[in-house]
C-alpha cells in the first residue's frame, strides 16, 4: 500500500464494503448490506480507496457522513470550521500496521479536495488499534 487512489464511491464498491465484517469488538463497524446503506455510501460523501493494483482496500467519508452517534450530545461537532472525516479499511488489512499510511494518504486527498486545514477524526475509546496506528 504505497500510493492510494481515491475515487467517488461506486455501486460496486459500496456493495462490497457493505458486506465487510469485522471481529469483536470492532463489529460495530459492520454495515447492513441493504439498499439504504448502498444509497448512503454512494450519495457523494464517500470515496473508495484503491491500491496500485486497483484493489479496494478501504474508504473515506467527509462531513456529516463521518459523524458518529453520540457525538452531538458530547459536543464534539460544535466547531463549524472543522471538517469531519471517517475512514475504514478492509477487515483483512486491519491490525497489521498499515493504518498510519492509510490515514496519511487519506488526509492528503481530503486536504486537496476540500481546501480545509482543520480536520477532525473521532475514534471510539475502545479502538486502541486505530489510535496506536495514528
mmCIF file of C-alpha atoms in Angstrom:
data_model
loop_
_atom_site.group_PDB
_atom_site.id
_atom_site.type_symbol
_atom_site.label_atom_id
_atom_site.label_comp_id
_atom_site.label_asym_id
_atom_site.label_seq_id
_atom_site.Cartn_x
_atom_site.Cartn_y
_atom_site.Cartn_z
ATOM 1 C CA UNK A 1 0.000 0.000 0.000
ATOM 2 C CA UNK A 2 2.475 2.643 -1.180
ATOM 3 C CA UNK A 3 0.222 5.020 -3.070
ATOM 4 C CA UNK A 4 -3.548 5.096 -2.917
ATOM 5 C CA UNK A 5 -6.076 6.357 -5.405
ATOM 6 C CA UNK A 6 -9.382 7.750 -4.157
ATOM 7 C CA UNK A 7 -12.437 7.740 -6.401
ATOM 8 C CA UNK A 8 -16.089 8.612 -5.798
ATOM 9 C CA UNK A 9 -17.865 5.582 -4.352
ATOM 10 C CA UNK A 10 -19.402 3.340 -6.997
ATOM 11 C CA UNK A 11 -22.328 0.943 -6.535
ATOM 12 C CA UNK A 12 -19.928 -1.977 -6.967
ATOM 13 C CA UNK A 13 -17.522 -0.792 -4.278
ATOM 14 C CA UNK A 14 -20.382 0.183 -1.941
ATOM 15 C CA UNK A 15 -21.892 -3.296 -2.227
ATOM 16 C CA UNK A 16 -18.529 -4.861 -1.393
ATOM 17 C CA UNK A 17 -17.881 -2.587 1.600
ATOM 18 C CA UNK A 18 -21.379 -3.189 2.963
ATOM 19 C CA UNK A 19 -20.543 -6.920 3.289
ATOM 20 C CA UNK A 20 -17.277 -6.454 5.197
ATOM 21 C CA UNK A 21 -17.396 -7.997 8.659
ATOM 22 C CA UNK A 22 -15.077 -7.094 11.497
ATOM 23 C CA UNK A 23 -14.385 -9.294 14.540
ATOM 24 C CA UNK A 24 -15.366 -8.242 18.065
ATOM 25 C CA UNK A 25 -15.020 -5.651 19.462
ATOM 26 C CA UNK A 26 -14.913 -3.951 16.048
ATOM 27 C CA UNK A 27 -18.205 -5.454 14.864
ATOM 28 C CA UNK A 28 -19.958 -2.130 15.493
ATOM 29 C CA UNK A 29 -18.301 -1.026 12.220
ATOM 30 C CA UNK A 30 -20.156 -3.743 10.289
ATOM 31 C CA UNK A 31 -22.762 -2.356 7.916
ATOM 32 C CA UNK A 32 -26.076 -3.696 6.718
ATOM 33 C CA UNK A 33 -25.843 -4.633 3.088
ATOM 34 C CA UNK A 34 -29.277 -3.222 2.282
ATOM 35 C CA UNK A 35 -30.355 -0.591 -0.246
ATOM 36 C CA UNK A 36 -30.322 2.203 2.367
ATOM 37 C CA UNK A 37 -26.659 1.524 3.183
ATOM 38 C CA UNK A 38 -25.707 1.408 -0.509
ATOM 39 C CA UNK A 39 -27.515 4.715 -1.083
ATOM 40 C CA UNK A 40 -25.687 6.345 1.833
ATOM 41 C CA UNK A 41 -22.313 5.125 0.588
ATOM 42 C CA UNK A 42 -22.967 6.450 -2.925
ATOM 43 C CA UNK A 43 -24.575 9.816 -2.072
ATOM 44 C CA UNK A 44 -21.370 11.789 -2.638
ATOM 45 C CA UNK A 45 -19.569 11.986 0.715
ATOM 46 C CA UNK A 46 -17.780 8.629 0.386
ATOM 47 C CA UNK A 47 -14.710 7.714 -1.637
ATOM 48 C CA UNK A 48 -13.283 4.275 -2.351
ATOM 49 C CA UNK A 49 -9.568 3.800 -1.657
ATOM 50 C CA UNK A 50 -7.746 1.672 -4.219
ATOM 51 C CA UNK A 51 -4.190 0.356 -4.135
ATOM 52 C CA UNK A 52 -1.696 0.276 -7.021
ATOM 53 C CA UNK A 53 -3.428 -2.797 -8.485
ATOM 54 C CA UNK A 54 -6.831 -1.039 -8.328
ATOM 55 C CA UNK A 55 -7.902 -3.342 -5.469
ATOM 56 C CA UNK A 56 -10.392 -1.898 -2.981
ATOM 57 C CA UNK A 57 -8.583 -1.513 0.336
ATOM 58 C CA UNK A 58 -10.829 0.898 2.189
ATOM 59 C CA UNK A 59 -12.960 4.013 2.112
ATOM 60 C CA UNK A 60 -13.114 7.529 3.471
ATOM 61 C CA UNK A 61 -16.030 9.852 4.123
ATOM 62 C CA UNK A 62 -16.269 13.563 4.698
ATOM 63 C CA UNK A 63 -18.658 15.881 6.504
ATOM 64 C CA UNK A 64 -21.847 14.744 8.224
ATOM 65 C CA UNK A 65 -21.395 11.206 6.894
ATOM 66 C CA UNK A 66 -18.276 10.931 9.076
ATOM 67 C CA UNK A 67 -20.031 11.918 12.293
ATOM 68 C CA UNK A 68 -20.626 9.223 14.897
ATOM 69 C CA UNK A 69 -23.746 8.638 17.002
ATOM 70 C CA UNK A 70 -23.495 10.395 20.337
ATOM 71 C CA UNK A 71 -21.083 13.000 19.036
ATOM 72 C CA UNK A 72 -23.637 15.782 19.022
ATOM 73 C CA UNK A 73 -24.602 15.138 22.641
ATOM 74 C CA UNK A 74 -20.924 15.083 23.607
ATOM 75 C CA UNK A 75 -20.447 18.472 21.933
ATOM 76 C CA UNK A 76 -17.679 17.348 19.578
ATOM 77 C CA UNK A 77 -19.379 18.728 16.461
ATOM 78 C CA UNK A 78 -19.725 22.354 17.557
ATOM 79 C CA UNK A 79 -16.833 23.774 15.501
ATOM 80 C CA UNK A 80 -18.130 24.576 12.020
ATOM 81 C CA UNK A 81 -14.571 25.398 10.892
ATOM 82 C CA UNK A 82 -13.588 21.726 11.127
ATOM 83 C CA UNK A 83 -14.354 19.099 8.532
ATOM 84 C CA UNK A 84 -15.199 15.706 9.976
ATOM 85 C CA UNK A 85 -13.582 12.704 8.352
ATOM 86 C CA UNK A 86 -14.110 8.984 8.667
ATOM 87 C CA UNK A 87 -12.270 6.018 7.272
ATOM 88 C CA UNK A 88 -12.380 2.271 7.171
ATOM 89 C CA UNK A 89 -10.018 -0.398 5.950
ATOM 90 C CA UNK A 90 -10.839 -3.790 4.519
ATOM 91 C CA UNK A 91 -11.042 -6.176 7.505
ATOM 92 C CA UNK A 92 -8.142 -8.388 6.411
ATOM 93 C CA UNK A 93 -5.848 -5.343 6.268
ATOM 94 C CA UNK A 94 -6.564 -4.089 9.786
ATOM 95 C CA UNK A 95 -4.272 -4.627 12.734
ATOM 96 C CA UNK A 96 -1.057 -5.071 10.759
ATOM 97 C CA UNK A 97 0.492 -1.604 10.860
ATOM 98 C CA UNK A 98 -0.879 -0.156 7.619
ATOM 99 C CA UNK A 99 -3.307 2.290 9.257
ATOM 100 C CA UNK A 100 -0.799 5.132 9.558
ATOM 101 C CA UNK A 101 -0.066 5.148 5.830
ATOM 102 C CA UNK A 102 -3.764 4.822 5.025
ATOM 103 C CA UNK A 103 -4.526 7.816 7.250
ATOM 104 C CA UNK A 104 -1.681 9.874 5.764
ATOM 105 C CA UNK A 105 -2.824 9.216 2.182
ATOM 106 C CA UNK A 106 -6.453 9.900 3.172
ATOM 107 C CA UNK A 107 -5.581 13.225 4.805
ATOM 108 C CA UNK A 108 -3.607 14.320 1.772
ATOM 109 C CA UNK A 109 -6.534 13.543 -0.529
ATOM 110 C CA UNK A 110 -9.074 15.258 1.735
ATOM 111 C CA UNK A 111 -6.957 18.386 2.121
ATOM 112 C CA UNK A 112 -6.595 18.658 -1.661
ATOM 113 C CA UNK A 113 -10.298 18.036 -2.145
ATOM 114 C CA UNK A 114 -11.691 20.360 0.496
ATOM 115 C CA UNK A 115 -9.000 23.030 0.878
ATOM 116 C CA UNK A 116 -9.555 22.922 4.667
ATOM 117 C CA UNK A 117 -6.672 22.664 7.061
ATOM 118 C CA UNK A 118 -8.735 21.816 10.146
ATOM 119 C CA UNK A 119 -9.906 18.208 10.060
ATOM 120 C CA UNK A 120 -11.441 16.128 12.838
ATOM 121 C CA UNK A 121 -11.373 12.352 13.181
ATOM 122 C CA UNK A 122 -13.354 10.804 16.042
ATOM 123 C CA UNK A 123 -12.217 7.352 17.203
ATOM 124 C CA UNK A 124 -14.095 5.146 19.691
ATOM 125 C CA UNK A 125 -12.230 4.952 23.003
ATOM 126 C CA UNK A 126 -12.009 1.151 22.864
ATOM 127 C CA UNK A 127 -10.372 1.250 19.421
ATOM 128 C CA UNK A 128 -6.793 1.259 20.659
ATOM 129 C CA UNK A 129 -5.659 -0.391 17.430
ATOM 130 C CA UNK A 130 -6.747 2.692 15.468
ATOM 131 C CA UNK A 131 -5.278 5.129 17.982
ATOM 132 C CA UNK A 132 -1.961 3.276 18.058
ATOM 133 C CA UNK A 133 -1.874 3.427 14.246
ATOM 134 C CA UNK A 134 -2.138 7.210 14.414
#
